[in-house]
Tab-separated table of C-alpha atoms and ligand atoms in Angstrom:
chain	number	residue	atom	x	y	z
G	89	MET	CA	18.001	17.941	12.832
G	90	ALA	CA	17.171	18.206	9.083
G	91	ARG	CA	19.704	19.956	6.832
G	92	VAL	CA	17.816	22.950	6.044
G	93	GLU	CA	15.317	23.202	8.923
G	94	ASP	CA	13.029	26.124	9.029
G	95	LYS	CA	14.727	27.884	6.050
G	96	VAL	CA	12.711	29.454	3.689
G	97	ALA	CA	13.728	28.391	0.246
G	98	LEU	CA	12.433	29.690	-3.224
G	99	VAL	CA	12.970	27.446	-6.356
G	100	THR	CA	12.300	28.842	-9.838
G	101	GLY	CA	11.329	26.519	-12.727
G	102	ALA	CA	10.280	24.013	-9.946
G	103	GLY	CA	7.273	22.783	-11.876
G	104	SER	CA	9.415	20.339	-13.568
G	105	GLY	CA	12.551	18.064	-13.705
G	106	LEU	CA	15.680	19.316	-11.752
G	107	GLY	CA	13.720	22.020	-10.058
G	108	ARG	CA	10.817	19.859	-8.906
G	109	SER	CA	13.525	17.253	-7.481
G	110	SER	CA	15.283	20.217	-5.791
G	111	ALA	CA	12.205	21.631	-4.235
G	112	VAL	CA	10.951	18.185	-2.820
G	113	ARG	CA	14.411	17.457	-1.501
G	114	LEU	CA	14.656	20.877	0.186
G	115	ALA	CA	11.346	20.115	1.989
G	116	GLU	CA	11.966	16.715	2.967
G	117	GLU	CA	15.263	18.405	4.523
G	118	GLY	CA	12.888	20.738	6.689
G	119	ALA	CA	12.724	23.803	4.384
G	120	ARG	CA	9.587	25.945	3.695
G	121	VAL	CA	9.590	26.109	-0.099
G	122	VAL	CA	8.156	28.678	-2.381
G	123	VAL	CA	7.770	26.661	-5.564
G	124	THR	CA	7.648	29.142	-8.765
G	125	ASP	CA	7.097	28.505	-12.544
G	126	LEU	CA	5.490	29.704	-15.483
G	127	ASN	CA	3.503	26.477	-15.775
G	128	ALA	CA	0.927	26.644	-13.015
G	129	GLU	CA	0.080	22.982	-13.434
G	130	GLY	CA	3.425	21.833	-12.898
G	131	GLY	CA	3.995	23.926	-10.117
G	132	ALA	CA	0.856	22.665	-8.351
G	133	GLU	CA	1.885	18.818	-8.830
G	134	THR	CA	5.185	19.877	-7.061
G	135	VAL	CA	3.479	21.656	-4.137
G	136	ALA	CA	0.966	18.661	-4.010
G	137	GLN	CA	4.025	16.283	-3.737
G	138	ILE	CA	5.753	18.231	-0.745
G	139	THR	CA	2.500	18.615	1.122
G	140	ALA	CA	1.424	14.872	0.660
G	141	ALA	CA	4.799	13.872	2.265
G	142	GLY	CA	4.010	16.339	5.133
G	143	GLY	CA	6.191	19.388	3.876
G	144	GLU	CA	5.110	22.769	3.449
G	145	ALA	CA	5.027	24.401	0.024
G	146	PHE	CA	3.076	26.889	-2.005
G	147	PHE	CA	3.107	27.997	-5.393
G	148	LEU	CA	3.655	31.421	-7.160
G	149	GLN	CA	3.414	31.764	-11.081
G	150	HIS	CA	6.273	33.548	-12.271
G	151	ASN	CA	8.106	34.227	-15.396
G	152	VAL	CA	11.806	34.816	-14.449
G	153	ALA	CA	12.577	37.009	-17.372
G	154	GLU	CA	10.273	39.829	-16.024
G	155	GLU	CA	11.464	42.094	-13.346
G	156	GLU	CA	8.138	43.339	-11.883
G	157	GLU	CA	7.339	39.340	-11.617
G	158	TRP	CA	10.424	39.059	-9.275
G	159	LEU	CA	9.626	42.093	-6.931
G	160	SER	CA	6.212	40.673	-6.515
G	161	VAL	CA	7.000	37.499	-5.852
G	162	LEU	CA	9.750	38.291	-3.411
G	163	ALA	CA	7.192	40.642	-1.836
G	164	GLU	CA	5.008	37.844	-1.313
G	165	VAL	CA	7.638	35.874	0.411
G	166	GLU	CA	8.727	38.614	2.703
G	167	LYS	CA	4.924	39.172	3.626
G	168	ARG	CA	4.525	35.359	4.511
G	169	TYR	CA	7.772	34.480	6.061
G	170	GLY	CA	9.840	37.815	6.432
G	171	GLN	CA	12.767	36.045	5.333
G	172	LEU	CA	14.632	34.229	2.204
G	173	ASP	CA	17.286	31.958	2.969
G	174	ILE	CA	17.920	29.757	-0.142
G	175	LEU	CA	17.357	30.877	-3.800
G	176	VAL	CA	17.685	28.297	-6.326
G	177	ASN	CA	17.763	29.899	-9.854
G	178	ASN	CA	16.818	26.995	-11.958
G	179	ALA	CA	14.624	27.943	-14.412
G	180	GLY	CA	15.894	27.555	-18.138
G	181	VAL	CA	15.543	27.002	-21.639
G	182	PHE	CA	17.677	24.725	-23.985
G	183	LEU	CA	17.765	26.008	-27.618
G	184	VAL	CA	19.128	23.331	-29.708
G	185	LYS	CA	20.229	24.775	-33.118
G	186	PRO	CA	23.242	25.630	-35.228
G	187	ILE	CA	24.369	29.266	-34.503
G	188	ALA	CA	23.720	29.964	-38.236
G	189	THR	CA	19.942	29.414	-38.075
G	190	THR	CA	19.612	30.957	-34.455
G	191	SER	CA	17.980	34.147	-34.987
G	192	LEU	CA	18.993	37.446	-32.714
G	193	GLU	CA	15.102	36.950	-31.365
G	194	GLU	CA	15.979	33.272	-30.166
G	195	PHE	CA	19.173	34.355	-28.817
G	196	ARG	CA	17.758	37.157	-26.686
G	197	TRP	CA	14.744	35.026	-25.576
G	198	GLN	CA	16.937	32.290	-24.416
G	199	ASN	CA	19.396	35.032	-22.685
G	200	SER	CA	16.079	36.661	-21.212
G	201	ILE	CA	15.473	33.576	-19.202
G	202	ASN	CA	18.970	31.518	-18.639
G	203	VAL	CA	20.782	34.939	-17.886
G	204	GLU	CA	18.562	37.969	-17.037
G	205	GLY	CA	16.233	35.795	-15.091
G	206	VAL	CA	19.415	34.542	-12.857
G	207	PHE	CA	20.625	38.227	-12.729
G	208	LEU	CA	17.163	39.434	-11.477
G	209	GLY	CA	17.069	36.656	-9.075
G	210	ILE	CA	20.485	37.457	-7.677
G	211	LYS	CA	19.994	41.021	-7.352
G	212	TYR	CA	16.553	41.115	-5.588
G	213	GLY	CA	17.101	38.053	-3.768
G	214	ILE	CA	20.379	39.324	-2.275
G	215	GLU	CA	18.241	42.150	-1.042
G	216	LEU	CA	15.964	40.375	0.904
G	217	MET	CA	18.499	37.817	2.187
G	218	GLU	CA	20.409	40.504	3.536
G	219	LYS	CA	17.464	41.739	5.415
G	220	SER	CA	17.088	38.404	7.118
G	221	GLY	CA	21.082	37.869	8.006
G	222	GLY	CA	22.267	36.128	4.962
G	223	GLY	CA	21.668	32.817	2.756
G	224	SER	CA	22.828	30.511	0.169
G	225	ILE	CA	22.030	31.117	-3.696
G	226	VAL	CA	22.448	28.194	-6.018
G	227	ASN	CA	22.337	28.683	-9.814
G	228	ILE	CA	22.160	26.107	-12.330
G	229	SER	CA	24.367	26.652	-14.967
G	230	SER	CA	25.081	23.452	-17.163
G	231	ILE	CA	28.447	21.458	-18.349
G	232	ALA	CA	27.585	23.717	-21.432
G	233	GLY	CA	28.827	26.616	-19.383
G	234	LEU	CA	31.995	24.945	-18.845
G	235	VAL	CA	33.059	23.369	-22.330
G	236	GLY	CA	31.545	23.675	-25.498
G	237	THR	CA	28.696	21.710	-27.283
G	238	ALA	CA	28.329	21.736	-31.058
G	239	VAL	CA	24.493	21.186	-30.741
G	240	SER	CA	23.704	24.104	-28.812
G	241	PRO	CA	26.237	26.842	-29.063
G	242	ALA	CA	23.770	29.933	-27.976
G	243	TYR	CA	22.902	27.906	-24.971
G	244	CYS	CA	26.705	27.620	-23.856
G	245	GLY	CA	26.746	31.284	-24.196
G	246	SER	CA	24.240	31.549	-21.509
G	247	LYS	CA	25.257	28.852	-19.119
G	248	GLY	CA	28.820	30.301	-19.533
G	249	ALA	CA	27.324	33.868	-18.471
G	250	VAL	CA	25.635	32.091	-15.390
G	251	ARG	CA	28.969	30.513	-14.346
G	252	LEU	CA	30.914	34.155	-14.136
G	253	LEU	CA	28.085	35.885	-12.829
G	254	THR	CA	27.715	33.544	-10.016
G	255	LYS	CA	31.592	34.160	-9.159
G	256	GLY	CA	31.373	37.893	-9.604
G	257	CYS	CA	28.335	38.200	-7.443
G	258	ALA	CA	29.852	35.693	-4.741
G	259	MET	CA	32.890	37.979	-4.456
G	260	GLU	CA	30.932	41.084	-3.957
G	261	CYS	CA	29.183	39.306	-1.084
G	262	ALA	CA	32.310	38.062	0.393
G	263	GLN	CA	33.518	41.587	0.427
G	264	LYS	CA	30.742	42.747	1.831
G	265	ARG	CA	30.572	40.334	4.649
G	266	ASN	CA	26.875	39.849	4.193
G	267	LYS	CA	26.772	36.148	4.944
G	268	ILE	CA	25.569	35.403	1.216
G	269	ARG	CA	27.062	32.335	-0.538
G	270	ILE	CA	26.547	32.026	-4.220
G	271	ASN	CA	27.518	28.954	-6.253
G	272	SER	CA	26.613	27.235	-9.540
G	273	ILE	CA	25.897	23.801	-10.126
G	274	HIS	CA	26.615	22.269	-13.860
G	275	PRO	CA	24.625	19.049	-14.515
G	276	GLY	CA	25.388	16.972	-17.399
G	277	GLY	CA	22.882	15.004	-19.301
G	278	MET	CA	20.042	14.385	-16.748
G	279	LEU	CA	16.805	12.593	-17.794
G	280	THR	CA	14.099	15.434	-17.435
G	281	PRO	CA	11.739	16.662	-20.013
G	282	MET	CA	14.137	19.345	-21.071
G	283	LEU	CA	16.518	16.578	-22.148
G	284	GLU	CA	13.884	14.160	-23.763
G	285	GLU	CA	12.700	17.442	-25.868
G	286	GLY	CA	16.459	18.298	-26.719
G	287	MET	CA	16.627	14.693	-27.899
G	288	LYS	CA	13.738	14.954	-29.920
G	289	ALA	CA	15.114	17.830	-31.660
G	290	LEU	CA	18.273	16.127	-32.525
G	291	GLY	CA	16.240	13.421	-34.265
G	292	GLY	CA	15.156	11.174	-31.479
G	293	GLY	CA	15.261	7.318	-31.245
G	294	ASP	CA	17.742	4.883	-29.801
G	295	LYS	CA	20.836	6.295	-31.440
G	296	VAL	CA	20.653	9.664	-30.103
G	297	ARG	CA	19.598	8.433	-26.502
G	298	LYS	CA	22.588	6.009	-26.902
G	299	GLY	CA	24.770	8.858	-27.756
G	300	PHE	CA	23.959	10.956	-24.852
G	301	GLU	CA	24.224	8.065	-22.464
G	302	ASN	CA	27.880	7.374	-23.587
G	303	MET	CA	28.701	10.856	-23.430
G	304	ALA	CA	29.161	10.245	-19.586
G	305	PRO	CA	32.149	7.908	-18.452
G	306	ILE	CA	30.030	6.546	-15.911
G	307	GLY	CA	27.862	4.983	-18.638
G	308	HIS	CA	24.204	6.338	-18.076
G	309	LEU	CA	22.338	9.567	-17.981
G	310	GLY	CA	21.546	11.260	-14.430
G	311	GLU	CA	18.421	11.600	-12.797
G	312	ALA	CA	17.026	14.817	-11.283
G	313	LEU	CA	17.792	13.490	-7.571
G	314	ASP	CA	21.414	13.750	-8.231
G	315	ILE	CA	21.156	17.259	-8.755
G	316	ALA	CA	18.756	17.988	-5.943
G	317	ASN	CA	21.441	16.288	-3.492
G	318	GLY	CA	24.089	18.858	-4.594
G	319	VAL	CA	21.445	21.583	-4.054
G	320	VAL	CA	20.709	20.774	-0.648
G	321	TYR	CA	24.391	20.507	0.075
G	322	LEU	CA	25.174	23.950	-1.146
G	323	ALA	CA	22.208	25.294	0.325
G	324	SER	CA	22.848	24.033	3.902
G	325	GLU	CA	25.412	25.013	6.582
G	326	GLU	CA	27.411	21.735	5.600
G	327	ALA	CA	28.754	24.197	2.826
G	328	LYS	CA	29.376	27.292	4.820
G	329	TYR	CA	32.863	27.716	3.783
G	330	ILE	CA	32.092	27.329	-0.137
G	331	THR	CA	31.358	30.525	-2.480
G	332	GLY	CA	31.966	31.112	-5.990
G	333	ALA	CA	32.515	27.695	-6.518
G	334	GLU	CA	31.039	25.325	-9.513
G	335	LEU	CA	29.703	21.985	-8.417
G	336	VAL	CA	29.960	19.658	-11.492
G	337	ILE	CA	27.577	16.637	-11.587
G	338	ASP	CA	28.134	14.954	-14.854
G	339	GLY	CA	29.010	11.383	-14.389
G	340	GLY	CA	32.375	12.236	-15.629
G	341	ILE	CA	31.873	13.923	-18.973
G	342	THR	CA	34.016	17.080	-18.413
G	343	ALA	CA	36.686	15.196	-16.637
G	344	ALA	CA	37.525	12.917	-19.874
W	1304	NAD	N1	18.265	18.224	-17.761
W	1304	NAD	C1	19.519	18.169	-18.369
W	1304	NAD	O1	20.016	17.536	-18.933
W	1304	NAD	C2	20.211	19.597	-17.914
W	1304	NAD	C3	21.559	19.604	-18.058
W	1304	NAD	C4	22.206	20.830	-17.751
W	1304	NAD	C5	21.353	22.008	-17.241
W	1304	NAD	N2	20.199	21.989	-17.065
W	1304	NAD	C6	19.675	23.231	-16.421
W	1304	NAD	O2	18.590	22.831	-15.568
W	1304	NAD	C7	17.693	23.500	-15.275
W	1304	NAD	C8	16.460	22.716	-15.057
W	1304	NAD	O3	16.226	22.001	-16.379
W	1304	NAD	P1	15.231	20.531	-16.616
W	1304	NAD	O4	16.079	19.729	-17.239
W	1304	NAD	O5	14.674	20.657	-15.309
W	1304	NAD	O6	14.008	21.323	-17.635
W	1304	NAD	P2	12.631	21.280	-17.903
W	1304	NAD	O7	12.227	21.717	-18.960
W	1304	NAD	O8	12.119	19.767	-17.099
W	1304	NAD	O9	12.002	22.346	-16.297
W	1304	NAD	C9	12.275	23.442	-16.673
W	1304	NAD	C10	11.375	24.478	-15.955
W	1304	NAD	O10	11.430	25.870	-16.069
W	1304	NAD	C11	10.308	26.362	-16.451
W	1304	NAD	N3	10.539	27.776	-17.027
W	1304	NAD	C12	10.956	27.920	-18.422
W	1304	NAD	N4	10.854	29.051	-18.640
W	1304	NAD	C13	10.618	29.922	-17.462
W	1304	NAD	C14	10.525	31.374	-17.161
W	1304	NAD	N5	10.518	32.263	-18.202
W	1304	NAD	N6	10.071	31.215	-16.069
W	1304	NAD	C15	9.844	30.705	-15.069
W	1304	NAD	N7	9.559	29.409	-15.349
W	1304	NAD	C16	10.218	28.916	-16.684
W	1304	NAD	C17	9.655	25.334	-17.089
W	1304	NAD	O11	8.070	25.729	-17.366
W	1304	NAD	C18	9.784	23.895	-16.681
W	1304	NAD	O12	8.682	23.863	-15.544
W	1304	NAD	C19	17.529	24.512	-16.533
W	1304	NAD	O13	18.273	25.651	-16.252
W	1304	NAD	C20	18.466	23.990	-17.506
W	1304	NAD	O14	19.053	24.540	-18.484
W	1304	NAD	C21	19.549	20.761	-17.542
């Protein structure tokens, strides 16, 4: 029996990096996966990867910062499957900038995706999950939601918000006994297009890369699959007693 057999999973930002890997792993473990992203090309590639391996997936273009788009995406999921069991709020953006040069517009833009996008996903995801008897929501925060990082202070603010939004909503669901668990994952430096872009913004080159690699006591960067495996665990019944928790997958960075 696969670990999330016949579950319906929606993964946001699944056209790249951690989202793509999570979508692929969930499909490998038996889920029917709704791949959403702003980027249609990346989303189609993820779907192709899943279907080529014999899995089931389809793509919906989706800006997580837009309430109307959440409503239409979830209406489509309900129409097709009549249920939602797993929601991975993964889409995010990474602003690498000192606070003094971060404009209010940039701050709001980042929060509209990293925080408001997660808020909307939880709010409307719960509604559909309740109709189908419960589920698991996994929010992708960051180690930058646990500790401060000098290169991206505004990003820390957004990821810290995801951490406690997760816990608050998890407690509300627990109190309602609606069988919905909500947890956060806190990746360290994982090799994805986002991290590559972040390293470029810091000047790029071997020195910057080594700096990121050496940050982890384990001695190297993580890969998307390390996060995807955490997503599968929290999404599955193996984690049935886990809610409001934070799963840190960072090669030991925040333990040091
Ligand atoms: N890579 C890392 O080292 C790292 C570390 C900690 C946390 N994270 C978090 O993990 C998540 C995934 O990051 P990644 O490294 O895979 O990045 P990525 O840039 O490779 O992928 C992010 C995806 O999100 C999509 N996206 C961006 N804005 C969107 C929007 N408004 N609506 C829908 N989709 C949108 C992009 O098109 C892209 O496909 C993010 O929330 C990020 O903050 C990443």
